[in-house]
Amino acid sequence: MTALPDADGLRTATNQAPALVGHNVVTSDLALTEAITRHGSAELVEDLAPLGAEAGTEEAREHGRLANRHHPELTTYDRWGNRVDEVEFHPSWHWLMERAVGHGLQAAPWEQQEAGDQHAHLRRAAGFFAWSQTEPGHGCPISMTYAAVPALRADDAIAKEWTALLAARSYDPGVRARSAKTGALAGMGMTEKQGGSDVRANLTRAVPTAEDGWYTLHGHKWFTSAPMNDVFLVLAQAAGGVTCFVVTRVLADGTRNRLDVVRLKDKLGNRSNASSELELDGTLAQRLGDEGRGVRTIIEMVAATRLDCVLGSAALMRHALAEASWHVAHRSAFGGLLVDKPLMQNVVADLAVESEAATALAMRLAAAVDRPGDPHEAALRRIALPLAKFWVCKRTPAMVAEALECLGGNGYVEDSGLPLMFRESPLNSIWEGSGNVNALDVLRALGREPEVLQAWITEVGAARGADSRLDRAVDDTLALLGDTAGLETGARRLAGQMAACLQGSLLVRFAPAEVADAFCGSRFGTSYGGTFGMLTAGSLRTVVDRATPRT
Ligand SMILES: Cc1cc2nc3c(=O)[nH]c(=O)nc-3n(C[C@H](O)[C@H](O)[C@H](O)COP(=O)(O)OP(=O)(O)OC[C@H]3O[C@@H](n4cnc5c(N)ncnc54)[C@H](O)[C@@H]3O)c2cc1C
C-alpha cells in the first residue's frame, strides 16, 4: 500500500529535535570529566561511567517525569483512626531513590574516606551532579543523608549507631526502628515559622527527661523536607541555649515517635519530594553535642548541604545547557540549523561558559573535602563554600531561563523538562542560607579567620599573569575589602566578585583557551551586559561544540 502524503505535517512532525536520551551524562560532559580527572583520576571517570549511562536512559528520564507528575500524599490517620503520619510516594520516586542510594550518593564517602579512599567525596560529588540530572527532588534526602554524618560525629556513640546505616547502599524505606533497617536516611529540622536564617530565635523547647542525654521536644518545625526519613537533626532551646538533637521517626522499641506531620508544602519547584510542617509535642530526642552548642553542631551538616546546593545548581545548569545545545544542533530556522546562526552561537556559548565555571568550582570544592588535614584546603572551603553557594545558586535561574528560551515555545512546555528545571532553579539559593545570608557569611569568615583570605589569594593567584582581565578583577576585589564602612551593604558585590575570580582562575588554568577567554572577557570589567548572549568575540562555535552532548 502506498503511504498517504503528509505534506501538511498533521500526523508526522518534522524539524523537531529528538529527545536527549541514550547519552552518557558523565562521559559526554567534558567540563565534568576534565574536572574529575584534574582533581582525581581518569579511572574515577571510568568508575562513574555506568552511573552516567543509566542517568541518560529514557527510563531514567521517564521516572523523573512521573515522580513529579504524581505528587507525594500525606495520610495523617489510618482507617481506624490511629495517627500514622505517612507520606506515600509514586514508584518512580522509589526507583530514583533506590539507584541514588545504590550508587553511594548518600553517606557512603565518609566511610570510604575512613577506609583510605582519597577521592571518595569527589567521586560522590560528580555522581550526585550527574544523577541529579535525572530529577532534582530526590537529591534532597540524599544530600541530607550525606550531610548528617559530619554533624553526628559530635558524639562518637551516636555516630557509631547511625553512620553504617546512612552509608549502606540499601534503600530501605518504611517506618521501622533502626534495628529493623538495612539502610537509613536523614533529614533536618531547623526552620520555624518565626525564622529560618536566624535559628537562634527558635521557639521549640527541649525538656530533659529522667534519662541522661534524653529530652522531650515541644514546638514546631515550619519546613522539614523528606519527613519519611528515619532520623532528623533538630534544633531546640534547652536550658543552656540552642541545642542540637537527634530525633528518630521510630523509637528503639518499635513504637512511633511523636512527630506529627501537619501538612505538606505546596511548592514552586519539584513536586516529587515532600516538604512538611511538623508539630513536636513530647517528641523524644537525644542530645547531640553540648547544650547551647546547637548551631556549632549542626553547622557541619549545613556546610555539607551547602556543597550539595552548589552541586545541585551546577547540575541544573549543565542539564539545561545539554538540552539547549542539543536542541539548537537539531532544529532549523530561516534555512539553517540554529547552531549555525552567529547570535545563537553567542547565547549557547555564553551558557556553556557559565555552566563550565559552575562545574569547575563545584568540583574544586568537593575535592577540598577529600583533604581534611590540609590547612589550605580547609581555609579555602570555609570561604569558597558560601561564595559558591551565593554565586552559583544565584546565577542558575537566569541561566536556566535562557536555556529554556533556546528551545523556543517547546521549552515552555512541560514535556521538554525545562519548566521543572526553571521552577526548581531558585531553590538552592534559598535553602540552607539564602543569598544574603551566604554573602554575610563570607564577611563573617573574612572577619574572624584571616587565613581564609590568604587561601582565596593563593587560589586565584595560581593563575596570576595568565590573563590581565582576571588579574585586574582580583586587584579590584581586594580593593573592595578596604571599604570597611560599606562592607555589609556591598556584601553581594564582594561575594560575587570573589566567586567569579575563583571561577576565572580555574578556567584560565584548566579549561580550553576559548572558554577561559570568553569568561574573562565577559564576567570581568564593565562590558558585560547582564544577560546571556552578549559575548563580544572569541571562538564561539568551539565553545558550543564542546558543550553539546553526544549520544
Ligand atoms: C523547598 C524547601 C525545603 C526546605 N527544607 C528544609 C528542611 O528540610 N529543614 C529546614 O530546617 N529548613 C528547610 N527549608 C527552609 C529554608 O532553609 C529556609 O526557608 C531558609 O533558611 C530561609 O529562612 P526563612 O524562610 O525563615 O527566611 P528569613 O530568615 O525570614 O529570610 C528572609 C530573607 O531575608 C534575608 N535575610 C535574613 N537575614 C538577613 C540579614 N541579616 N541581612 C540581610 N538579609 C537577611 C534572607 O536572605 C532572605 O532573603 C526549606 C525551604 C524550602 C523552600
XYZ file of C-alpha atoms and ligand atoms in Angstrom:
604
model
C 0.000 0.000 0.000
C 1.350 3.466 -0.816
C 1.751 5.834 2.120
C -0.574 8.811 2.165
C 1.196 12.134 1.629
C 1.579 14.164 4.822
C 2.746 17.461 3.400
C 0.762 19.463 5.946
C 2.526 17.750 8.878
C -0.687 16.775 10.593
C 0.500 13.297 11.509
C 4.252 13.397 11.240
C 6.258 16.225 12.714
C 9.393 17.460 11.061
C 12.189 19.716 12.257
C 11.709 18.654 15.883
C 14.816 17.791 17.902
C 14.822 14.180 19.106
C 14.670 13.608 22.865
C 18.059 13.867 24.505
C 18.343 10.262 25.722
C 20.855 7.488 25.301
C 23.829 9.688 26.108
C 26.223 9.215 28.989
C 25.613 12.099 31.400
C 29.133 11.743 32.801
C 31.371 10.957 29.832
C 29.600 13.290 27.405
C 30.234 16.225 29.731
C 33.801 17.369 29.034
C 33.784 20.081 31.687
C 32.876 17.407 34.246
C 35.244 14.659 33.114
C 38.181 17.053 32.900
C 37.469 18.306 36.422
C 37.216 14.741 37.765
C 40.496 13.821 36.068
C 42.179 17.002 37.285
C 41.269 16.575 40.938
C 41.125 12.774 40.920
C 41.997 10.489 38.025
C 40.846 9.130 34.690
C 39.861 5.903 36.487
C 37.314 7.864 38.500
C 35.610 8.847 35.253
C 35.501 5.178 34.285
C 34.054 4.304 37.716
C 31.277 6.807 37.136
C 30.528 5.858 33.542
C 27.835 3.248 34.431
C 26.020 5.839 36.567
C 26.291 8.330 33.703
C 24.901 5.796 31.236
C 21.944 4.989 33.480
C 21.244 8.678 34.135
C 20.970 9.251 30.383
C 18.473 6.499 29.653
C 14.941 7.102 28.527
C 13.831 5.044 31.521
C 15.504 7.416 33.985
C 14.044 10.433 32.226
C 10.599 8.906 32.388
C 10.897 8.106 36.097
C 11.954 11.700 36.698
C 8.875 12.908 34.870
C 6.488 10.539 36.626
C 7.875 11.297 40.087
C 6.979 14.949 39.518
C 3.634 14.265 37.914
C 2.368 12.104 40.801
C 2.845 14.084 43.984
C 3.509 12.554 47.378
C 0.393 12.209 49.513
C 0.150 12.604 53.271
C -2.005 10.298 55.376
C -2.252 11.565 58.931
C -4.592 8.870 60.311
C -5.139 5.295 59.233
C -8.608 3.880 58.569
C -9.053 3.047 62.257
C -8.158 6.499 63.492
C -4.601 5.821 64.586
C -2.178 8.677 63.957
C 0.321 7.455 61.357
C 1.761 10.493 59.528
C 2.874 8.587 56.473
C 3.726 10.023 53.096
C 3.135 7.848 50.084
C 5.375 8.325 47.062
C 4.995 7.233 43.462
C 7.000 4.109 42.488
C 9.180 6.304 40.261
C 10.374 8.189 43.343
C 11.453 4.890 44.870
C 13.155 3.910 41.597
C 15.220 7.087 41.677
C 15.996 6.819 45.392
C 16.997 3.175 45.137
C 19.539 3.993 42.456
C 20.872 7.132 44.148
C 21.463 5.132 47.340
C 22.800 2.167 45.357
C 25.340 4.398 43.610
C 26.603 5.534 47.022
C 25.490 9.151 46.673
C 24.289 9.283 50.296
C 26.719 8.976 53.215
C 28.972 6.325 51.650
C 32.000 8.617 51.076
C 32.529 9.246 54.775
C 33.151 5.535 55.330
C 35.168 5.247 52.123
C 37.337 8.164 53.229
C 37.987 6.482 56.561
C 38.954 3.347 54.668
C 41.641 5.329 52.802
C 39.837 6.349 49.595
C 41.423 9.702 48.697
C 38.744 10.720 46.220
C 35.589 9.490 47.927
C 33.930 12.915 48.108
C 34.924 13.948 44.601
C 33.521 10.697 43.198
C 30.330 11.140 45.118
C 30.035 14.821 44.133
C 30.466 14.035 40.444
C 27.988 11.171 40.749
C 25.476 13.377 42.548
C 25.960 16.078 39.889
C 25.245 13.599 37.106
C 22.495 11.601 38.788
C 20.517 14.627 39.957
C 20.039 15.487 36.283
C 17.521 12.638 36.212
C 15.315 14.571 38.649
C 16.227 17.196 41.242
C 13.770 16.486 44.085
C 15.115 13.183 45.351
C 18.526 14.800 45.699
C 17.199 16.454 48.875
C 17.023 13.388 51.159
C 20.192 12.069 49.522
C 22.009 15.330 50.346
C 20.740 15.451 53.911
C 21.827 11.854 54.467
C 25.290 12.709 53.118
C 25.452 15.830 55.256
C 24.278 14.339 58.559
C 27.399 12.274 59.200
C 29.924 15.064 59.980
C 27.423 16.580 62.424
C 26.661 13.227 64.062
C 30.382 12.928 64.770
C 29.879 15.431 67.574
C 29.025 12.318 69.607
C 31.056 9.179 68.891
C 28.441 6.788 70.223
C 25.594 8.316 68.208
C 27.767 8.497 65.084
C 28.588 4.820 65.520
C 24.922 3.932 65.808
C 23.944 5.664 62.583
C 26.847 6.038 60.147
C 26.906 2.488 58.783
C 23.165 2.586 58.083
C 23.308 6.019 56.448
C 26.249 4.832 54.338
C 24.660 1.494 53.389
C 23.825 1.094 49.713
C 20.496 -0.457 50.533
C 17.407 1.704 50.050
C 15.050 0.503 52.743
C 12.033 2.828 53.056
C 9.329 2.317 55.670
C 8.524 3.282 59.234
C 10.598 0.851 61.283
C 13.138 1.031 64.074
C 16.834 1.315 63.258
C 17.435 -2.310 64.238
C 14.966 -3.456 61.572
C 16.559 -1.481 58.739
C 19.250 -2.289 56.187
C 19.709 1.361 55.240
C 18.548 4.703 56.625
C 18.004 8.293 55.517
C 18.483 11.535 57.461
C 16.781 14.937 57.472
C 16.982 18.219 59.362
C 14.613 20.476 61.284
C 15.906 23.982 61.891
C 13.471 26.426 60.286
C 10.482 27.605 62.318
C 7.564 29.889 61.491
C 9.132 32.978 63.022
C 12.532 32.495 61.381
C 14.820 30.250 59.393
C 18.004 32.231 58.862
C 18.008 33.334 62.484
C 17.795 29.927 64.146
C 18.749 31.395 67.489
C 15.168 32.675 67.563
C 13.865 29.061 67.613
C 10.885 28.619 69.937
C 10.846 24.831 70.209
C 11.652 23.861 73.788
C 13.681 20.891 74.980
C 12.787 19.488 78.390
C 15.184 16.982 79.978
C 13.795 13.549 80.863
C 14.978 11.366 83.725
C 17.353 9.607 81.347
C 20.717 11.308 80.830
C 21.014 12.959 77.403
C 17.334 12.470 76.558
C 14.740 15.218 76.269
C 11.230 15.805 75.031
C 10.698 18.482 72.383
C 7.700 20.845 72.332
C 7.165 23.163 69.400
C 7.078 23.020 65.638
C 9.194 22.995 62.504
C 7.955 25.056 59.574
C 9.998 23.265 56.913
C 11.177 19.688 57.273
C 11.788 18.051 53.948
C 11.522 14.322 53.378
C 9.522 13.620 56.569
C 9.606 9.882 55.879
C 13.315 9.804 56.627
C 14.453 7.756 59.604
C 16.413 10.286 61.626
C 16.479 14.081 61.882
C 18.878 16.599 63.347
C 16.667 19.148 65.061
C 17.403 22.412 66.874
C 15.568 23.359 70.057
C 16.031 25.594 73.088
C 17.398 23.758 76.124
C 18.277 25.414 79.425
C 21.775 26.124 78.085
C 20.551 27.635 74.796
C 20.018 26.385 71.266
C 20.942 22.718 71.183
C 21.063 20.036 68.503
C 19.063 16.835 68.935
C 18.733 13.517 67.176
C 15.088 12.656 66.593
C 14.130 9.287 65.173
C 10.844 8.603 63.497
C 10.555 5.286 65.322
C 11.833 4.630 68.822
C 14.135 1.724 69.682
C 11.206 -0.367 70.922
C 9.491 -0.074 67.537
C 6.808 2.430 68.560
C 6.404 5.645 66.599
C 7.936 8.788 67.986
C 5.597 11.758 68.248
C 6.335 13.553 65.007
C 3.079 14.942 63.667
C 3.118 15.948 60.007
C 0.633 18.814 59.835
C 0.705 19.260 56.072
C 2.924 19.127 53.012
C 4.066 22.339 51.393
C 2.553 23.362 48.069
C 5.900 24.204 46.459
C 7.174 26.033 43.405
C 9.829 23.628 42.166
C 9.993 19.871 42.170
C 6.844 18.069 43.266
C 8.456 14.673 43.741
C 9.840 15.372 47.201
C 7.651 16.086 50.214
C 8.470 19.093 52.382
C 6.438 19.174 55.546
C 5.381 21.175 58.577
C 5.860 19.264 61.804
C 4.475 19.577 65.306
C 6.512 18.285 68.200
C 4.699 17.619 71.446
C 6.600 15.316 73.729
C 8.815 14.105 70.896
C 11.664 12.033 72.319
C 15.067 13.405 71.349
C 18.668 12.588 72.171
C 21.076 15.477 72.679
C 23.871 15.752 70.096
C 26.752 17.821 71.437
C 26.520 20.143 74.399
C 23.587 22.315 75.383
C 23.955 25.742 73.840
C 26.253 24.411 71.077
C 23.454 23.542 68.683
C 24.421 25.899 65.894
C 28.061 24.824 66.076
C 27.000 21.185 65.943
C 24.539 21.405 63.073
C 26.770 23.757 61.065
C 28.713 20.699 59.912
C 25.518 19.407 58.325
C 24.733 22.836 56.908
C 28.196 23.067 55.313
C 27.818 19.702 53.604
C 24.331 20.512 52.341
C 25.615 23.860 51.059
C 28.096 21.950 48.933
C 25.173 19.986 47.540
C 23.302 23.228 46.815
C 26.274 24.247 44.655
C 26.418 20.815 43.031
C 22.650 20.755 42.516
C 22.597 24.198 40.906
C 25.605 23.403 38.728
C 23.810 20.201 37.694
C 20.669 22.137 36.791
C 22.805 24.459 34.661
C 24.511 21.566 32.930
C 21.223 19.771 32.290
C 19.615 22.913 30.880
C 22.694 23.571 28.725
C 22.708 19.999 27.428
C 19.056 20.323 26.372
C 19.643 23.742 24.799
C 22.772 22.807 22.864
C 21.126 19.551 21.760
C 18.070 21.384 20.528
C 19.930 24.012 18.518
C 22.055 21.277 16.946
C 18.871 19.702 15.535
C 16.409 22.497 14.926
C 16.463 24.650 11.797
C 15.078 28.127 11.182
C 15.494 30.540 8.313
C 17.235 27.980 6.163
C 19.804 26.585 8.540
C 20.452 24.869 11.853
C 20.088 27.185 14.821
C 23.563 26.250 15.981
C 24.968 27.777 12.801
C 23.362 31.157 13.473
C 26.010 33.506 14.932
C 23.696 35.013 17.513
C 22.513 31.615 18.770
C 26.136 30.546 18.999
C 26.739 33.564 21.190
C 23.857 32.629 23.518
C 24.755 28.946 23.839
C 28.475 29.668 24.182
C 27.688 32.087 26.988
C 25.514 29.479 28.717
C 28.287 26.921 28.266
C 30.835 29.230 29.864
C 28.546 29.809 32.845
C 27.915 26.099 33.227
C 31.567 25.160 32.957
C 32.542 27.797 35.517
C 29.925 26.397 37.931
C 31.038 22.809 37.346
C 34.709 23.681 37.829
C 34.077 25.496 41.106
C 31.747 22.793 42.441
C 34.288 20.038 41.750
C 37.117 22.108 43.225
C 35.107 22.409 46.426
C 34.304 18.696 46.508
C 37.984 17.876 46.065
C 38.761 20.040 49.104
C 36.522 17.801 51.246
C 38.830 14.938 50.332
C 41.762 16.678 52.044
C 40.539 17.412 55.580
C 44.037 17.566 57.075
C 45.329 20.219 54.659
C 45.077 23.729 56.225
C 44.900 25.492 52.835
C 42.053 23.250 51.706
C 40.207 23.766 55.000
C 40.546 27.552 54.781
C 39.565 27.540 51.118
C 36.444 25.510 51.885
C 35.467 27.928 54.625
C 35.484 30.890 52.250
C 34.716 29.269 48.903
C 31.634 27.411 50.110
C 29.491 30.477 50.947
C 30.972 32.242 47.897
C 29.940 29.420 45.584
C 26.606 28.883 47.348
C 25.833 32.551 46.831
C 27.078 32.938 43.290
C 26.397 29.636 41.535
C 22.894 29.337 43.018
C 22.124 32.981 42.175
C 23.220 32.593 38.549
C 21.093 29.496 37.991
C 17.569 30.914 37.415
C 18.742 33.396 34.752
C 20.864 30.750 33.108
C 18.094 28.130 33.050
C 15.578 30.689 31.741
C 17.881 31.484 28.838
C 18.482 27.802 28.104
C 14.706 27.286 28.114
C 14.340 30.050 25.560
C 16.791 28.306 23.226
C 14.055 25.684 22.762
C 11.546 28.395 21.899
C 7.944 27.518 22.741
C 8.836 23.850 23.169
C 10.976 24.851 26.119
C 7.960 26.364 27.847
C 6.068 23.071 27.690
C 6.395 20.537 30.498
C 7.333 17.615 28.221
C 10.655 19.292 27.458
C 11.697 19.069 31.127
C 12.822 22.722 31.135
C 9.822 24.104 33.077
C 10.658 21.856 36.033
C 14.280 22.970 35.891
C 13.210 26.601 35.779
C 10.815 26.266 38.736
C 13.485 24.393 40.655
C 16.225 26.889 39.858
C 15.703 29.369 42.772
C 15.535 26.679 45.463
C 19.197 26.088 46.187
C 19.690 29.781 46.740
C 17.005 29.823 49.458
C 17.625 26.546 51.230
C 20.478 26.310 53.762
C 21.069 30.029 53.919
C 19.568 32.412 51.384
C 21.663 34.701 49.169
C 22.144 37.487 51.703
C 22.895 35.052 54.496
C 25.701 33.451 52.487
C 27.094 36.797 51.374
C 27.145 37.865 55.040
C 28.780 34.560 55.960
C 31.618 35.485 53.613
C 32.129 38.682 55.628
C 31.975 36.692 58.866
C 34.644 34.293 57.655
C 36.864 37.144 56.427
C 36.461 38.978 59.731
C 37.094 36.053 62.050
C 39.545 33.839 60.196
C 42.384 35.751 58.471
C 43.669 32.555 56.837
C 40.595 32.334 54.582
C 41.512 35.487 52.653
C 45.021 34.129 52.211
C 43.551 30.859 50.910
C 41.479 32.793 48.358
C 44.511 34.868 47.326
C 46.618 31.731 46.924
C 43.939 30.035 44.843
C 43.250 32.942 42.490
C 46.960 33.796 42.496
C 47.767 30.438 40.904
C 46.558 31.984 37.636
C 48.328 35.304 38.116
C 49.833 36.657 34.915
C 47.827 34.381 32.626
C 45.004 36.826 31.903
C 45.234 40.552 32.599
C 41.433 40.852 32.951
C 41.435 38.296 35.753
C 44.431 39.951 37.397
C 42.634 43.307 37.359
C 39.458 41.755 38.760
C 41.415 40.238 41.651
C 43.007 43.610 42.426
C 39.636 45.377 42.233
C 38.113 42.780 44.557
C 40.859 43.238 47.131
C 40.265 46.980 46.945
C 36.603 46.411 47.865
C 37.756 44.898 51.145
C 39.303 48.231 52.079
C 35.895 49.896 52.280
C 35.050 48.584 55.743
C 32.153 51.027 56.244
C 30.320 49.721 53.152
C 31.116 46.048 53.587
C 27.685 44.838 54.715
C 25.796 46.840 52.096
C 28.197 45.639 49.435
C 28.413 42.015 50.606
C 26.750 40.599 47.491
C 29.027 42.552 45.205
C 32.088 41.355 47.084
C 30.911 37.727 47.229
C 30.002 37.728 43.543
C 33.368 39.129 42.507
C 35.323 36.792 44.762
C 33.410 33.802 43.396
C 33.862 34.908 39.771
C 37.610 35.338 40.364
C 37.804 31.779 41.716
C 35.937 30.538 38.659
C 38.141 32.595 36.360
C 41.267 31.227 37.986
C 40.093 27.648 37.461
C 39.096 28.247 33.839
C 42.285 30.130 32.954
C 44.387 27.310 34.328
C 42.422 24.289 33.222
C 39.744 24.983 30.584
C 40.328 25.334 26.844
C 41.569 28.826 25.946
C 38.283 29.662 24.176
C 36.250 29.027 27.328
C 38.606 30.966 29.607
C 38.786 33.836 27.145
C 35.011 34.103 26.834
C 34.662 34.019 30.635
C 37.318 36.616 31.417
C 36.203 38.836 28.535
C 32.612 38.950 29.755
C 32.480 38.407 33.527
C 35.153 40.946 34.455
C 35.225 44.646 33.764
C 32.273 46.715 32.701
C 31.460 45.329 29.269
C 29.170 42.550 30.476
C 25.568 43.290 29.575
C 23.940 41.309 32.364
C 22.069 38.890 30.133
C 23.386 35.926 28.193
C 24.458 36.075 24.566
C 26.440 39.320 24.807
C 29.925 37.910 24.349
C 31.945 40.233 22.186
C 34.346 37.914 20.389
C 36.059 34.588 20.542
C 35.692 31.105 19.091
C 32.053 30.692 19.989
C 31.439 27.614 17.874
C 34.286 25.755 19.586
C 32.740 26.519 22.971
C 29.303 25.364 21.794
C 30.619 22.121 20.299
C 32.458 21.310 23.497
C 29.218 21.643 25.473
C 26.915 19.664 23.183
C 26.226 16.117 24.414
C 26.922 13.277 22.026
C 24.809 10.142 22.135
C 11.611 23.552 49.441
C 12.223 23.900 50.748
C 12.652 22.901 51.579
C 13.194 23.213 52.820
N 13.570 22.185 53.647
C 14.035 22.478 54.870
C 14.392 21.431 55.790
O 14.348 20.241 55.446
N 14.793 21.775 57.031
C 14.894 23.073 57.426
O 15.269 23.315 58.559
N 14.558 24.091 56.592
C 14.144 23.819 55.327
N 13.805 24.834 54.480
C 13.812 26.195 54.979
C 14.953 27.063 54.454
O 16.190 26.594 54.900
C 14.637 28.489 54.908
O 13.489 28.909 54.186
C 15.798 29.438 54.682
O 16.853 29.130 55.544
C 15.380 30.905 54.892
O 14.733 31.079 56.114
P 13.310 31.821 56.184
O 12.426 31.179 55.191
O 12.831 31.831 57.588
O 13.594 33.275 55.704
P 14.116 34.509 56.609
O 15.152 34.030 57.543
O 12.971 35.228 57.152
O 14.809 35.389 55.495
C 14.049 36.159 54.560
C 15.004 36.935 53.680
O 15.787 37.810 54.487
C 17.159 37.651 54.210
N 17.938 37.936 55.425
C 17.941 37.259 56.580
N 18.788 37.831 57.443
C 19.332 38.915 56.824
C 20.258 39.930 57.203
N 20.847 39.922 58.410
N 20.569 40.907 56.315
C 20.014 40.908 55.079
N 19.129 39.993 54.674
C 18.776 38.998 55.544
C 17.302 36.219 53.723
O 18.450 36.063 52.891
C 16.005 36.041 52.952
O 16.180 36.503 51.638
C 13.296 24.563 53.223
C 12.889 25.570 52.362
C 12.359 25.266 51.142
C 11.904 26.363 50.237
